[in-house]
Amino acid sequence: MADFWDTHSLADYDDQTYEVEMTFEPSARRGVVRIEPELMADISQVARERKVSAQTLINVWLRQYVDRLTSQMSEAH
């Protein structure tokens, strides 16, 4: 879908759009984590290659890492 919008304009489809009401309640707590500039550049590059945001990529990686650690801790007990 992103490839499509890279080459098309929403203005061309104005007659096919309509207004909707939307409520957004973020489920995640926000926090600030400082990341070294060189590491952030590497993460951003990987994110671009995967066509996701750096934030999404970091969240996926952290979830995978924490799940793996939790699983290992459960197996040890």
Short mmCIF file of C-alpha atoms in Angstrom, two decimals, residues 15-77:
data_model
loop_
_atom_site.label_atom_id
_atom_site.label_comp_id
_atom_site.label_asym_id
_atom_site.label_seq_id
_atom_site.Cartn_x
_atom_site.Cartn_y
_atom_site.Cartn_z
CA ASP A 15 -14.42 12.44 -4.70
CA GLN A 16 -14.10 8.91 -3.26
CA THR A 17 -13.32 9.95 0.31
CA TYR A 18 -15.61 10.83 3.19
CA GLU A 19 -15.24 12.22 6.69
CA VAL A 20 -15.42 9.86 9.66
CA GLU A 21 -15.52 10.32 13.42
CA MET A 22 -12.66 8.63 15.20
CA THR A 23 -11.62 8.20 18.81
CA PHE A 24 -8.04 7.34 19.57
CA GLU A 25 -6.89 6.17 22.97
CA PRO A 26 -3.24 5.11 22.94
CA SER A 27 -2.70 1.96 24.94
CA ALA A 28 1.03 2.35 25.40
CA ARG A 29 2.69 4.51 28.01
CA ARG A 30 5.18 6.93 26.62
CA GLY A 31 8.70 7.07 27.88
CA VAL A 32 11.95 8.58 26.77
CA VAL A 33 14.98 6.42 26.15
CA ARG A 34 18.23 7.98 25.00
CA ILE A 35 19.89 6.07 22.17
CA GLU A 36 23.40 6.73 20.94
CA PRO A 37 23.31 8.60 17.61
CA GLU A 38 25.27 5.94 15.72
CA LEU A 39 22.98 3.18 17.02
CA MET A 40 19.89 5.21 16.11
CA ALA A 41 21.23 5.70 12.60
CA ASP A 42 21.68 1.93 12.25
CA ILE A 43 18.19 1.26 13.62
CA SER A 44 16.69 3.85 11.27
CA GLN A 45 18.42 2.23 8.29
CA VAL A 46 17.05 -1.21 9.17
CA ALA A 47 13.59 0.29 9.72
CA ARG A 48 13.66 1.97 6.29
CA GLU A 49 14.67 -1.32 4.65
CA ARG A 50 11.76 -3.08 6.39
CA LYS A 51 9.41 -0.19 5.57
CA VAL A 52 8.43 0.42 9.19
CA SER A 53 9.11 3.26 11.58
CA ALA A 54 12.12 3.10 13.88
CA GLN A 55 9.70 3.24 16.82
CA THR A 56 7.82 0.18 15.57
CA LEU A 57 11.04 -1.72 14.95
CA ILE A 58 12.39 -0.92 18.41
CA ASN A 59 9.10 -1.99 20.03
CA VAL A 60 9.11 -5.28 18.11
CA TRP A 61 12.72 -5.99 19.05
CA LEU A 62 12.17 -5.13 22.71
CA ARG A 63 9.04 -7.31 22.87
CA GLN A 64 10.91 -10.26 21.33
CA TYR A 65 13.85 -9.82 23.71
CA VAL A 66 11.70 -9.49 26.83
CA ASP A 67 9.55 -12.48 25.81
CA ARG A 68 12.69 -14.57 25.31
CA LEU A 69 14.10 -13.55 28.70
CA THR A 70 10.80 -14.21 30.44
CA SER A 71 10.59 -17.64 28.83
CA GLN A 72 14.15 -18.49 29.88
CA MET A 73 13.47 -17.35 33.45
CA SER A 74 10.31 -19.48 33.59
CA GLU A 75 12.20 -22.55 32.36
CA ALA A 76 14.91 -22.02 35.00
CA HIS A 77 12.38 -22.11 37.84
#
